[in-house]
mmCIF file of C-alpha atoms in Angstrom:
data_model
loop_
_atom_site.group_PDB
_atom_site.id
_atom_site.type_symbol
_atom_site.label_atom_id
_atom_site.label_comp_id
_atom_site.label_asym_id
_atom_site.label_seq_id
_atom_site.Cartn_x
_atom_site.Cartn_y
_atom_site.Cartn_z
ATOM 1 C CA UNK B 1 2.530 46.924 10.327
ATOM 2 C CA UNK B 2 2.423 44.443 7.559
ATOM 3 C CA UNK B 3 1.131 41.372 7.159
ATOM 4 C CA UNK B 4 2.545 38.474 4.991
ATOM 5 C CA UNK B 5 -0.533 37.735 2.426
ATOM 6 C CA UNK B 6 -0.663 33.722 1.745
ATOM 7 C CA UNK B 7 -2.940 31.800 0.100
ATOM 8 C CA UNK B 8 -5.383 29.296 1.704
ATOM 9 C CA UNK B 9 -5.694 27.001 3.066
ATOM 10 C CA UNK B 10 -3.764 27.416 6.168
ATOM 11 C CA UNK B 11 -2.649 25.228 8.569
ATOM 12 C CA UNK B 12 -2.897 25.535 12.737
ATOM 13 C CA UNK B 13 -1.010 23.624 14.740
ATOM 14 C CA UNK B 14 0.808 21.875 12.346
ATOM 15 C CA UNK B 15 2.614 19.356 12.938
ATOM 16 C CA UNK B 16 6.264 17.942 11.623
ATOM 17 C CA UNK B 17 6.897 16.121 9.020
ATOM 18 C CA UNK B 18 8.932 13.102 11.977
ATOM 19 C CA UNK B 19 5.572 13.568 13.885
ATOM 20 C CA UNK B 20 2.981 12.571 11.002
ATOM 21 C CA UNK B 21 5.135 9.485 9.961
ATOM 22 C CA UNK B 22 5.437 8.196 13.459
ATOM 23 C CA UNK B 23 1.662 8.173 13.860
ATOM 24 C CA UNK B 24 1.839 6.719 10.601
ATOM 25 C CA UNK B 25 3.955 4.129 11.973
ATOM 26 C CA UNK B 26 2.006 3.149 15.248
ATOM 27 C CA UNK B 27 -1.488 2.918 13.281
ATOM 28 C CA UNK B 28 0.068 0.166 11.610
ATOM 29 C CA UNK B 29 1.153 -1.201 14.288
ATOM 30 C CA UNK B 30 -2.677 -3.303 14.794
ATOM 31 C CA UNK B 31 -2.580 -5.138 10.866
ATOM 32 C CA UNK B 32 1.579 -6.233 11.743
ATOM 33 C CA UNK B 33 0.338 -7.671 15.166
ATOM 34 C CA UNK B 34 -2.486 -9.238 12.942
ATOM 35 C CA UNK B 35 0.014 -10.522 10.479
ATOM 36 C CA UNK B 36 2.158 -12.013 12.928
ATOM 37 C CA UNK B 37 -0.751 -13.740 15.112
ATOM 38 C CA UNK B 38 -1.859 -15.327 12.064
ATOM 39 C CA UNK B 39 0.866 -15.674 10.007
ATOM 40 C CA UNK B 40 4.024 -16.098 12.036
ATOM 41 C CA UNK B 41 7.335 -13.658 12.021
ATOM 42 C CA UNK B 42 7.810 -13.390 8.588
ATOM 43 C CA UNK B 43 5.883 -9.471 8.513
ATOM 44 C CA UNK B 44 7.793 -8.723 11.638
ATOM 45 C CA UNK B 45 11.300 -9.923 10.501
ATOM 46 C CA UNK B 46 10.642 -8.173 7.433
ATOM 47 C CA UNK B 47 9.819 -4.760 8.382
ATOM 48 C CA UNK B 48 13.078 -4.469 10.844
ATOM 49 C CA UNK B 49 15.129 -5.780 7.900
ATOM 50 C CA UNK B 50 13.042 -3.289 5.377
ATOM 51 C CA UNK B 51 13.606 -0.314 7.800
ATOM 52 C CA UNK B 52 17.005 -1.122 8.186
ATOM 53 C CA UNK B 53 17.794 -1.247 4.951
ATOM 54 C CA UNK B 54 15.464 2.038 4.069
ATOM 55 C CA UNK B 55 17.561 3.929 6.514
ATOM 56 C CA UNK B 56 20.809 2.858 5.224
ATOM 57 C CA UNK B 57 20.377 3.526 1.609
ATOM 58 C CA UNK B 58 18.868 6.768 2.529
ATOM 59 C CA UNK B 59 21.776 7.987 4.634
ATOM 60 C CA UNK B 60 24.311 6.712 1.741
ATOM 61 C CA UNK B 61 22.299 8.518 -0.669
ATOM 62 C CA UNK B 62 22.105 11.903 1.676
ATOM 63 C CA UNK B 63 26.020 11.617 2.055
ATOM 64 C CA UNK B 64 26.845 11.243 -1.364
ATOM 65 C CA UNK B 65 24.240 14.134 -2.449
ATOM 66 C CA UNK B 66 26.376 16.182 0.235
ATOM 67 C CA UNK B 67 22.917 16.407 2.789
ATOM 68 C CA UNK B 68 22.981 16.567 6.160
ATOM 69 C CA UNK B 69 22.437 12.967 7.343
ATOM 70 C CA UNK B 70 20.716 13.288 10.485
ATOM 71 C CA UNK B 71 18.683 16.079 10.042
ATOM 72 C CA UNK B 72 16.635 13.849 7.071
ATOM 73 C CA UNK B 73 16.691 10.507 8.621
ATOM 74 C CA UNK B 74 14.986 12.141 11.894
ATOM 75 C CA UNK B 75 11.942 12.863 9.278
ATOM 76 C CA UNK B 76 11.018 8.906 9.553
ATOM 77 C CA UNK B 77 9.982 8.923 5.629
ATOM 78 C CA UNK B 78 12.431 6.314 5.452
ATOM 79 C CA UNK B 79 11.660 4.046 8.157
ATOM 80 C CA UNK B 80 7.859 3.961 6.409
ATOM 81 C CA UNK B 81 9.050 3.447 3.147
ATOM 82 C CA UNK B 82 10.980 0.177 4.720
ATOM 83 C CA UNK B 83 7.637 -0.274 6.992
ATOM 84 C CA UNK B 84 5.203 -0.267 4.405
ATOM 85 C CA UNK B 85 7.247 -2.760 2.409
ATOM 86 C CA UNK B 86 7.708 -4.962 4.917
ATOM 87 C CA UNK B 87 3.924 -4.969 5.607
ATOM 88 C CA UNK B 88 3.540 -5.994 1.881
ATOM 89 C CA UNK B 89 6.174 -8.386 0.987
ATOM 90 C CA UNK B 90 5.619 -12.131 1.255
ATOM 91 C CA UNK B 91 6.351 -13.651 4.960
ATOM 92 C CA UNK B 92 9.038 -16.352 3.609
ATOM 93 C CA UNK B 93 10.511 -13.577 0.954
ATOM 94 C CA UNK B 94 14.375 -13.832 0.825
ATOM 95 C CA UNK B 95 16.455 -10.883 2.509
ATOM 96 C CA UNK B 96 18.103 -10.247 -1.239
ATOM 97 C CA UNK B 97 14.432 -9.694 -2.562
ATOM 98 C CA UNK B 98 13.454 -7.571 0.131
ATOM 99 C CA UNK B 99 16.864 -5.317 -0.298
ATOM 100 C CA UNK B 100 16.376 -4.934 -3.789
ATOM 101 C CA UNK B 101 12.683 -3.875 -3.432
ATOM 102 C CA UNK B 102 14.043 -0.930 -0.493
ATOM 103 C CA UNK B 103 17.401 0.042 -2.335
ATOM 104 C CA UNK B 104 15.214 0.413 -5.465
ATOM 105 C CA UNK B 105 12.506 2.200 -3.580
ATOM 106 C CA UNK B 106 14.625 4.694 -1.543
ATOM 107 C CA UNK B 107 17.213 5.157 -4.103
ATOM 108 C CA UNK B 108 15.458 4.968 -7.525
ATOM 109 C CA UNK B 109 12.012 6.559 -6.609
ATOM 110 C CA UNK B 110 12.944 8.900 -4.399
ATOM 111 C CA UNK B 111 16.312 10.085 -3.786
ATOM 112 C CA UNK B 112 17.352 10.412 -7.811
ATOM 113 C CA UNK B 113 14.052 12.661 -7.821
ATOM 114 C CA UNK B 114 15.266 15.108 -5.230
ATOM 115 C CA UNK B 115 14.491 13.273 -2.239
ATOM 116 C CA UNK B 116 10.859 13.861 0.363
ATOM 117 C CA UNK B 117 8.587 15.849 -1.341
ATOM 118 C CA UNK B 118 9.592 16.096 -4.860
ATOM 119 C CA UNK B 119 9.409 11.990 -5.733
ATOM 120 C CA UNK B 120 6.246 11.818 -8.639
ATOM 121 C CA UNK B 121 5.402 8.062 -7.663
ATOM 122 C CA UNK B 122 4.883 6.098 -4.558
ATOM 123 C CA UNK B 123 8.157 4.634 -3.510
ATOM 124 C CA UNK B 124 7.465 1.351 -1.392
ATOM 125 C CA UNK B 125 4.805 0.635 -4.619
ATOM 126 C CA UNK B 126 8.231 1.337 -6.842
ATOM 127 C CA UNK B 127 9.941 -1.362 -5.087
ATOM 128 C CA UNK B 128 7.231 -3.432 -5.044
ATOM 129 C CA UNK B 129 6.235 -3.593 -8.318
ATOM 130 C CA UNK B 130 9.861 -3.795 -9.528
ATOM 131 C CA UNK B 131 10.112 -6.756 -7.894
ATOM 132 C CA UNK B 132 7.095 -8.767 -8.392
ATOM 133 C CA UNK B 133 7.373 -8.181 -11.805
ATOM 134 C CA UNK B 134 11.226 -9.026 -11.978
ATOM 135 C CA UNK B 135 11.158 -12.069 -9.376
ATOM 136 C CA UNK B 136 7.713 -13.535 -9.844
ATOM 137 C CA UNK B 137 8.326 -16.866 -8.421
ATOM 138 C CA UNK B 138 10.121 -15.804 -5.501
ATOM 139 C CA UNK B 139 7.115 -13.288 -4.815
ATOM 140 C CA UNK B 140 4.136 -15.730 -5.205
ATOM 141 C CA UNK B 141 5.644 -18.711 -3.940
ATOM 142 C CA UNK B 142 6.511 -17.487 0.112
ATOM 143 C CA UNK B 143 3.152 -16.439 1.392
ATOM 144 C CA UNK B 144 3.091 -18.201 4.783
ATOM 145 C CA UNK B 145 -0.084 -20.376 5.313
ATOM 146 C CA UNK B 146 -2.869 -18.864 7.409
ATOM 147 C CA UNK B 147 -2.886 -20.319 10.895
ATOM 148 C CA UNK B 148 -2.295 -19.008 14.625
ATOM 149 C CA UNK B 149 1.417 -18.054 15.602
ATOM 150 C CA UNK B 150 1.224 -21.541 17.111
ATOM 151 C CA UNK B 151 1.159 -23.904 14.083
ATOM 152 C CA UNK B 152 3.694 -21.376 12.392
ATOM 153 C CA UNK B 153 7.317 -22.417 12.515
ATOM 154 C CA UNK B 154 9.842 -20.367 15.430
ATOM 155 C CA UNK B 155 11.675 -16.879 15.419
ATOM 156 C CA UNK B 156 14.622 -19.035 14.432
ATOM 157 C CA UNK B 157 13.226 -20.677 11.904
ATOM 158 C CA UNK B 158 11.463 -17.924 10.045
ATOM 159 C CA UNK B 159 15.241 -16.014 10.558
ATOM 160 C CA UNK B 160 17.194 -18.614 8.665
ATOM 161 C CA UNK B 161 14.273 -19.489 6.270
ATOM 162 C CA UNK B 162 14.895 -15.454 5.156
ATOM 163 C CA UNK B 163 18.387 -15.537 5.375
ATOM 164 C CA UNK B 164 19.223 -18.141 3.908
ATOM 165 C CA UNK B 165 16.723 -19.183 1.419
ATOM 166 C CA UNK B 166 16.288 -22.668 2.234
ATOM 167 C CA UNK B 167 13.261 -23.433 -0.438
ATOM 168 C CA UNK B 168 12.800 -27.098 1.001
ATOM 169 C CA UNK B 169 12.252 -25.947 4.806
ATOM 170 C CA UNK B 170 9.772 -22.887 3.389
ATOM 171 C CA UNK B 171 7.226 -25.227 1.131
ATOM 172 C CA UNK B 172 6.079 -27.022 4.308
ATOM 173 C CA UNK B 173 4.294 -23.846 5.492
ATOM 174 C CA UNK B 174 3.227 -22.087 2.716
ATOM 175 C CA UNK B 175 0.214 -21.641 0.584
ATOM 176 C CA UNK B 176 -1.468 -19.407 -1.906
ATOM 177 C CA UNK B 177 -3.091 -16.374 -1.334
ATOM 178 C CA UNK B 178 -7.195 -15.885 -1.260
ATOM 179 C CA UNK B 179 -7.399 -13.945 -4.155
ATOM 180 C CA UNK B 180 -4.882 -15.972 -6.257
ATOM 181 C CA UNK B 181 -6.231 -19.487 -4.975
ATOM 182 C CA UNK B 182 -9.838 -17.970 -6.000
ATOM 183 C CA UNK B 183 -8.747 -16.490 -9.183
ATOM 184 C CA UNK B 184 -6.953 -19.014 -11.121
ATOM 185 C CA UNK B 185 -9.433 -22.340 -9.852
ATOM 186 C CA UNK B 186 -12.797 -20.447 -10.511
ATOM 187 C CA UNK B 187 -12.100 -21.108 -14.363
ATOM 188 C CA UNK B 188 -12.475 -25.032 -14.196
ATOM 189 C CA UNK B 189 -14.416 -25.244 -10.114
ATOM 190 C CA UNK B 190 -17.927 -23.468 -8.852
ATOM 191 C CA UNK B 191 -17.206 -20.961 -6.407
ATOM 192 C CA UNK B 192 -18.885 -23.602 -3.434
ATOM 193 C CA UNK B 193 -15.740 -25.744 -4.661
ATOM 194 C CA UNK B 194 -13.004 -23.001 -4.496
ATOM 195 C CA UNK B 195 -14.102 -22.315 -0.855
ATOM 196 C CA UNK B 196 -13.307 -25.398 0.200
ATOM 197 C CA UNK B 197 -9.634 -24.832 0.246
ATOM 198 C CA UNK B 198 -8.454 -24.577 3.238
ATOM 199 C CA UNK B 199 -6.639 -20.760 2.677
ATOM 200 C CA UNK B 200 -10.755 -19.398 3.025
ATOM 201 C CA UNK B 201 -10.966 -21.290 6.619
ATOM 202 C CA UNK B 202 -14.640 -20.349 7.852
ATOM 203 C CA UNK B 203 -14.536 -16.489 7.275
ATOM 204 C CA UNK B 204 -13.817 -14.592 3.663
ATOM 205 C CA UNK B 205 -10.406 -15.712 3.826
ATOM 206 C CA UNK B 206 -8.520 -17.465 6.860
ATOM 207 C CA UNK B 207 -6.810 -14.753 8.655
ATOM 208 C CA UNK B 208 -6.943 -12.285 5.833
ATOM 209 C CA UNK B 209 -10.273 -10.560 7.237
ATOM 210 C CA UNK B 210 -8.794 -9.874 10.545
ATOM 211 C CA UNK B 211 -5.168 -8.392 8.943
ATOM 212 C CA UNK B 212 -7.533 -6.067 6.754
ATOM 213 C CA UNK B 213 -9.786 -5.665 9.781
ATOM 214 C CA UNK B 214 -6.646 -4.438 12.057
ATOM 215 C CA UNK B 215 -5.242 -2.264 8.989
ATOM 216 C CA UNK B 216 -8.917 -0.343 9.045
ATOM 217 C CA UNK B 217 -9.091 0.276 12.472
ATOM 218 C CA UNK B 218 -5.222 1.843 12.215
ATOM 219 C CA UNK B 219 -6.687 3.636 9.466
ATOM 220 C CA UNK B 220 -9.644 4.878 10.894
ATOM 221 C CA UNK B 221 -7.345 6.055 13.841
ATOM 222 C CA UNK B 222 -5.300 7.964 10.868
ATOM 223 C CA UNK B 223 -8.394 9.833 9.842
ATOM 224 C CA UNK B 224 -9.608 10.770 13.202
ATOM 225 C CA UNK B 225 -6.486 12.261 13.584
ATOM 226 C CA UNK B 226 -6.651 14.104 10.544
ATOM 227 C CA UNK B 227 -3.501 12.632 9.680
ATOM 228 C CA UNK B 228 -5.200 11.939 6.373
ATOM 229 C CA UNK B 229 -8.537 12.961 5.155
ATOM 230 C CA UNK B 230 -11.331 10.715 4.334
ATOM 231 C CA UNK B 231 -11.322 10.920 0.596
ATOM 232 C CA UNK B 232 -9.033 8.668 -0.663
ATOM 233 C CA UNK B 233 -10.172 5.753 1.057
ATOM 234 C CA UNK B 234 -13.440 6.014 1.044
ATOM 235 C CA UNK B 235 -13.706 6.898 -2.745
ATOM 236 C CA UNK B 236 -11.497 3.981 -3.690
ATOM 237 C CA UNK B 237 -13.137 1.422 -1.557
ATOM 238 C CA UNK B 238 -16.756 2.780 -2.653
ATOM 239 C CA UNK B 239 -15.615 2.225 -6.603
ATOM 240 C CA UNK B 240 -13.871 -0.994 -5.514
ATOM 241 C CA UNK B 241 -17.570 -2.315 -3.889
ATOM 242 C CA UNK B 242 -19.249 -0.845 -6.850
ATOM 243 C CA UNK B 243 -17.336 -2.325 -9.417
ATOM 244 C CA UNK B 244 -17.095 -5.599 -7.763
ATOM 245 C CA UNK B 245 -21.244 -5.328 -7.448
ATOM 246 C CA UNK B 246 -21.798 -4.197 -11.000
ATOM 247 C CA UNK B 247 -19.542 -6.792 -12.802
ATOM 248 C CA UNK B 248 -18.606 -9.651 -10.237
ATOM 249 C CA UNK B 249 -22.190 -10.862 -8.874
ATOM 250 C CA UNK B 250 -21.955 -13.975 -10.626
ATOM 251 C CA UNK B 251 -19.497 -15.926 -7.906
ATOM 252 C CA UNK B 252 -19.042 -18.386 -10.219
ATOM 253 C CA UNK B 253 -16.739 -15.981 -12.366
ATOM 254 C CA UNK B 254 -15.174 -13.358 -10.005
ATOM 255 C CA UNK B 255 -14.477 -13.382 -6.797
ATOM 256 C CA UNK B 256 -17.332 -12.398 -4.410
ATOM 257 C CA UNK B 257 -17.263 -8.206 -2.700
ATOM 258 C CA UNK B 258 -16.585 -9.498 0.767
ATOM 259 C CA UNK B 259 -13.103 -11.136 -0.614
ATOM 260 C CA UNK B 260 -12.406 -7.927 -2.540
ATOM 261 C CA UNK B 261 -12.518 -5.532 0.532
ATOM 262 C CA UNK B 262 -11.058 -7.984 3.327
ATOM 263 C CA UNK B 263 -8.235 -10.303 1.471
ATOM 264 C CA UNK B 264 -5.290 -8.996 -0.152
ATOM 265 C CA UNK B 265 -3.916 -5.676 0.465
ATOM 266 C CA UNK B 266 -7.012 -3.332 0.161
ATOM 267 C CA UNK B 267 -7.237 -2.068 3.309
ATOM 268 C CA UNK B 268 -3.242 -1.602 4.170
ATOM 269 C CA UNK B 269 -3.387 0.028 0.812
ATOM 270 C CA UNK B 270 -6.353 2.516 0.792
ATOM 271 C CA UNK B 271 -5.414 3.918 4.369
ATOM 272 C CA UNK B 272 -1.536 3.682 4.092
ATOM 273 C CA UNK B 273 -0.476 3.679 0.521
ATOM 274 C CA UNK B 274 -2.821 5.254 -1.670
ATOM 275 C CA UNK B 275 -2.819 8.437 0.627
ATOM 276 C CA UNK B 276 1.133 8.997 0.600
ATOM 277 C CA UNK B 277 0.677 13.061 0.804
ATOM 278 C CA UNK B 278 3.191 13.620 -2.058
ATOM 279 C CA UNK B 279 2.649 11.309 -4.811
ATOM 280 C CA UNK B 280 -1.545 11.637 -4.044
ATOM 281 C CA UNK B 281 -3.725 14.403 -5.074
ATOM 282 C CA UNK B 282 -4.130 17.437 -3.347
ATOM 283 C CA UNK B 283 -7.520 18.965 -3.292
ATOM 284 C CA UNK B 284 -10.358 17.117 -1.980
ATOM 285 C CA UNK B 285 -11.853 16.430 -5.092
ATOM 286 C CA UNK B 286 -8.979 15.286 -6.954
ATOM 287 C CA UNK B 287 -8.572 13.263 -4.111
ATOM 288 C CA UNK B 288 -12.101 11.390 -4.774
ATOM 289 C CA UNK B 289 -11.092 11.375 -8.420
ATOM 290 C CA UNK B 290 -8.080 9.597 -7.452
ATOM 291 C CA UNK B 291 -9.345 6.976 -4.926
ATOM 292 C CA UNK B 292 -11.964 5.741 -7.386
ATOM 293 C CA UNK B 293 -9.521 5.590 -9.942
ATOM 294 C CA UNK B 294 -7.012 3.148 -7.570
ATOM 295 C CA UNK B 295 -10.514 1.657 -6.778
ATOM 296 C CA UNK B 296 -11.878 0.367 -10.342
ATOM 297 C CA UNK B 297 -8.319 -0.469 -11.356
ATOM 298 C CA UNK B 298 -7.516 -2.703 -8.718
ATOM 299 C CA UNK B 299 -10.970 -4.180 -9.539
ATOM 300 C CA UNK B 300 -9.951 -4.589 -13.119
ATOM 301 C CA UNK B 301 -6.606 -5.751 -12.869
ATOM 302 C CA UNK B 302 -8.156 -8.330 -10.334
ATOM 303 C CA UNK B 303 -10.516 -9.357 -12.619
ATOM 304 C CA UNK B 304 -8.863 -9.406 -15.741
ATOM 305 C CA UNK B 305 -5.443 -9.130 -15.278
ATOM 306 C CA UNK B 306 -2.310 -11.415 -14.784
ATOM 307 C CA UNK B 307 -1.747 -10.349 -10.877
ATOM 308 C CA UNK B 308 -4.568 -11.367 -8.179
ATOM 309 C CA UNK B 309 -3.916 -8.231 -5.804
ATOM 310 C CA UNK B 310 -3.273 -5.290 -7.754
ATOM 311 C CA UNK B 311 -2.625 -2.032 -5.446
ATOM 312 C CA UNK B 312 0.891 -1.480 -6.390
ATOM 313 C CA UNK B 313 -0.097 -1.313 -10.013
ATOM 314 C CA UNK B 314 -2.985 1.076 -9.401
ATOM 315 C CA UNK B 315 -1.118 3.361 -7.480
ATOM 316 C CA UNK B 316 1.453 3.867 -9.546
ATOM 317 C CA UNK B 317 -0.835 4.290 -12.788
ATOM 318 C CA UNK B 318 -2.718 6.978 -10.729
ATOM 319 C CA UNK B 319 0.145 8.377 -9.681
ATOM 320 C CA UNK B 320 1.027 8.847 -13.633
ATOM 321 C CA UNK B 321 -2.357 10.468 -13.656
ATOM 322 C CA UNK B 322 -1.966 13.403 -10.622
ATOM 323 C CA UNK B 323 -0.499 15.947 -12.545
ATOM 324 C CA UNK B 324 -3.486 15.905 -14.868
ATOM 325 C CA UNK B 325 -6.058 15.713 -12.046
ATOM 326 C CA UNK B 326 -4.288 18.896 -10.227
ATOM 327 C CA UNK B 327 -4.587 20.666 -12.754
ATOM 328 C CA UNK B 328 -8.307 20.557 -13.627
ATOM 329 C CA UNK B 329 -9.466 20.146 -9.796
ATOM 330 C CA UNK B 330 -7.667 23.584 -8.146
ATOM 331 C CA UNK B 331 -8.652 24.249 -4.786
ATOM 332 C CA UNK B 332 -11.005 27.370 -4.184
ATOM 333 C CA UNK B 333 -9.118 30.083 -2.913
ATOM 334 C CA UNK B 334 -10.619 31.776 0.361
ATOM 335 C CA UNK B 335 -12.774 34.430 -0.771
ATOM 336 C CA UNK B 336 -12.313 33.944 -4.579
ATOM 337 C CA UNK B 337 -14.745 32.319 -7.062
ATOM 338 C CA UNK B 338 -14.395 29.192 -8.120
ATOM 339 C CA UNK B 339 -11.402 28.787 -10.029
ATOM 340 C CA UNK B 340 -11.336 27.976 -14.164
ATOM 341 C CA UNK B 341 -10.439 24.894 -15.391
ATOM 342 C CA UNK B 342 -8.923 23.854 -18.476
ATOM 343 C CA UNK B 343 -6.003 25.332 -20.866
ATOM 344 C CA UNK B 344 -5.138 29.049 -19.923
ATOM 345 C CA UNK B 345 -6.492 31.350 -22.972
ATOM 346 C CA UNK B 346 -9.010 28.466 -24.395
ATOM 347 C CA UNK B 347 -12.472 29.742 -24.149
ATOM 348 C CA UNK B 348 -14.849 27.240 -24.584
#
C-alpha cells in the first residue's frame, strides 16, 4: 500500500473555503450593530449595497472569464469583499462612490489577477484606497456624527441621502472623525482644547471606542475559532502601542495611545483586514513580521502623513512586501532542520 507523502503542515477537519467567510461574516456582525447604534443606517445600507454590488461584478466577471457562476459565488469571498467595504466607507458616502470602490475591488484586484487565491493585494483596501485618494472630499466629508440611532436621521432618510446625494440634507448630521478632528487642530490648540469637541464625547472618542470594542470581541471570536491565528493582530497592535508610546507621549503633538487603538479603523482592520489569508503572510513568523509592519506604518502615516486613519495604506504597502517576507521566513518542515534563508547558492 502506498501512501501519498505531503509536506506539513496538515490540516484536520478542514473546513471550506464558503464556511470560513461566513464566520467571517457573523463576527462582524457585533462592530456593524455598533456602527448602526451609534451612527445610524449609513454602515448597514452600505454593506447590502457593497455586497450587492460585490456579487454582481463578480458573477459578470466569472461569465465573461467562461467560470462557472454559482459554484464561485457560493465561496462568499465576494459578499466580504462588499462587507468589509461597507464596514469602512463613510455612513453618508454616495452609492456611485461606493460602486466604484467594489467594481474596482472585485474586478481590478482580484478577478484580472486570476480570481480567489491568486490576487497579490487586499481587494476591499484596493477599492478603498482608490477611492479616497481619487474622491477625497466625498470620502472625508460624510462621516455621520456620533450619537445614538435616536438623534440620527430615519431608514428613509439615510436611503435617499445615499441615493441621491443630496449634500444640503447630509451636512446637518455630519462631523469629522476623532483622529482627523485631533490631528489637524493639535497644531494651533493643547490637547485639553481638542477634547473638547464634541466628536470625543466623554470616552476616547464618542462612539468610536465601542465600534472598535464590538470589532475586537468579533475578532477575538475569529481567533478562538482558529479562523485566524493570533499573530497578525497582536503583532500589529503591539508595534502600533509601542510606537504610539515611544514617539507620541507628548499629547500636545500626537494623538494620545488610547485614541490610536479604539478610534478609526484599527481594530476592524487588525482582525478583519490585515489577516485576509491570501494577500497576508503565511508562516507564523512572517506573520509577526507583517503585523508590526501594518502596525508602525499606520502609526507613521498617522503621525506624519496626509490621511488621519491609515490601514488601507499599510496593508497594501505590506502586501507589496509578502513576497519578500515568504521567502526569508519558510516554515519548518516536520522532521527537517530548520530551513536556510537567503539566495539559493550564496554562502555567507
Amino acid at each position: 500500500m502506498s501512501l501519498v507523502q505531503q509536506s506539513s503542515p496538515h490540516a484536520r477537519r478542514a473546513r471550506p473555503t464558503s464556511q470560513v467567510m461566513l464566520i467571517v461574516i457573523l463576527a462582524t456582525l457585533p462592530g456593524l450593530l455598533a456602527q448602526t447604534l451609534f451612527f445610524g443606517w449609513g454602515n448597514l445600507i452600505n454593506v447590502v449595497w457593497c455586497i450587492l454590488l460585490a456579487l454582481g461584478a463578480e458573477a459578470t466577471m466569472l461569465m465573461l472569464r467562461g467560470r462557472p457562476v454559482n459554484f464561485f459565488l457560493r465561496d462568499n469571498t465576494a459578499a466580504v469583499t462588499g462587507l468589509l467595504l461597507g464596514l469602512s466607507l463613510p455612513q453618508f458616502a454616495p452609492c456611485w462612490v461606493s460602486a466604484v470602490a467594489v467594481i474596482s475591488a472585485i474586478v481590478l484586484a482580484k478577478q484580472l489577477y486570476g480570481g480567489l487565491g491568486t490576487n497579490p493585494f487586499n481587494p476591499a483596501m484596493v477599492g478603498y484606497a482608490l477611492v479616497l485618494v481619487s474622491f477625497p472630499v466625498a470620502m472625508t466629508t460624510n462621516w455621520a456624527e456620533a450619537g445614538m440611532l435616536t438623534n440620527a436621521p430615519g431608514f428613509g432618510e439615510t436611503l435617499n441621502i445615499i441615493f441621491t446625494g443630496q449634500q444640503t440634507t447630509v451636512d446637518a448630521y455630519t462631523m469629522a472623525t476623532p483622529l482627523d478632528e485631533y490631528k489637524h487642530k493639535i497644531a494651533t490648540h493643547t490637547a485639553v482644547e481638542v477634547l473638547q469637541h464634541p466628536t470625543f464625547g466623554a470616552g476616547v472618542a464618542r462612539g468610536w471606542e465601542w465600534v472598535n470594542g464590538a470589532f475586537l470581541l468579533g475578532g477575538l471570536a475569529l481567533v478562538a475559532l482558529r479562523i485566524v491565528t493570533w499573530h497578525i493582530p497582536v503583532s500589529l497592535l503591539a508595534a502600533l502601542a509601542l510606537m504610539s508610546l515611544a514617539f507620541g507621549a507628548n499629547e500636545d503633538q500626537y494623538a494620545p495611545l488610547s485614541m490610536h487603538l479604539l478610534a478609526g479603523g484599527t481594530m476592524l482592520g487588525a482582525f478583519f483586514i490585515a489577516t485576509d489569508p491570501v494577500s497576508a503572510a503565511t508562516s507564523h513568523q512572517g506573520k509577526l513580521i507583517y503585523g508590526a509592519c501594518i502596525g508602525m506604518l499606520i502609526y507613521i502615516i498617522r503621525a506624519w502623513g496626509n490621511y488621519p486613519d491609515a490601514v488601507a495604506f499599510s496593508v497594501l504597502l505590506m502586501n507589496f512586501a509578502v513576497p519578500f517576507i515568504d521567502h526569508y521566513t519558510p516554515p519548518r518542515t516536520y522532521g527537517h532542520h530548520k530551513p536556510r534563508r537567503g539566495i539559493p547558492g550564496k554562502t555567507g
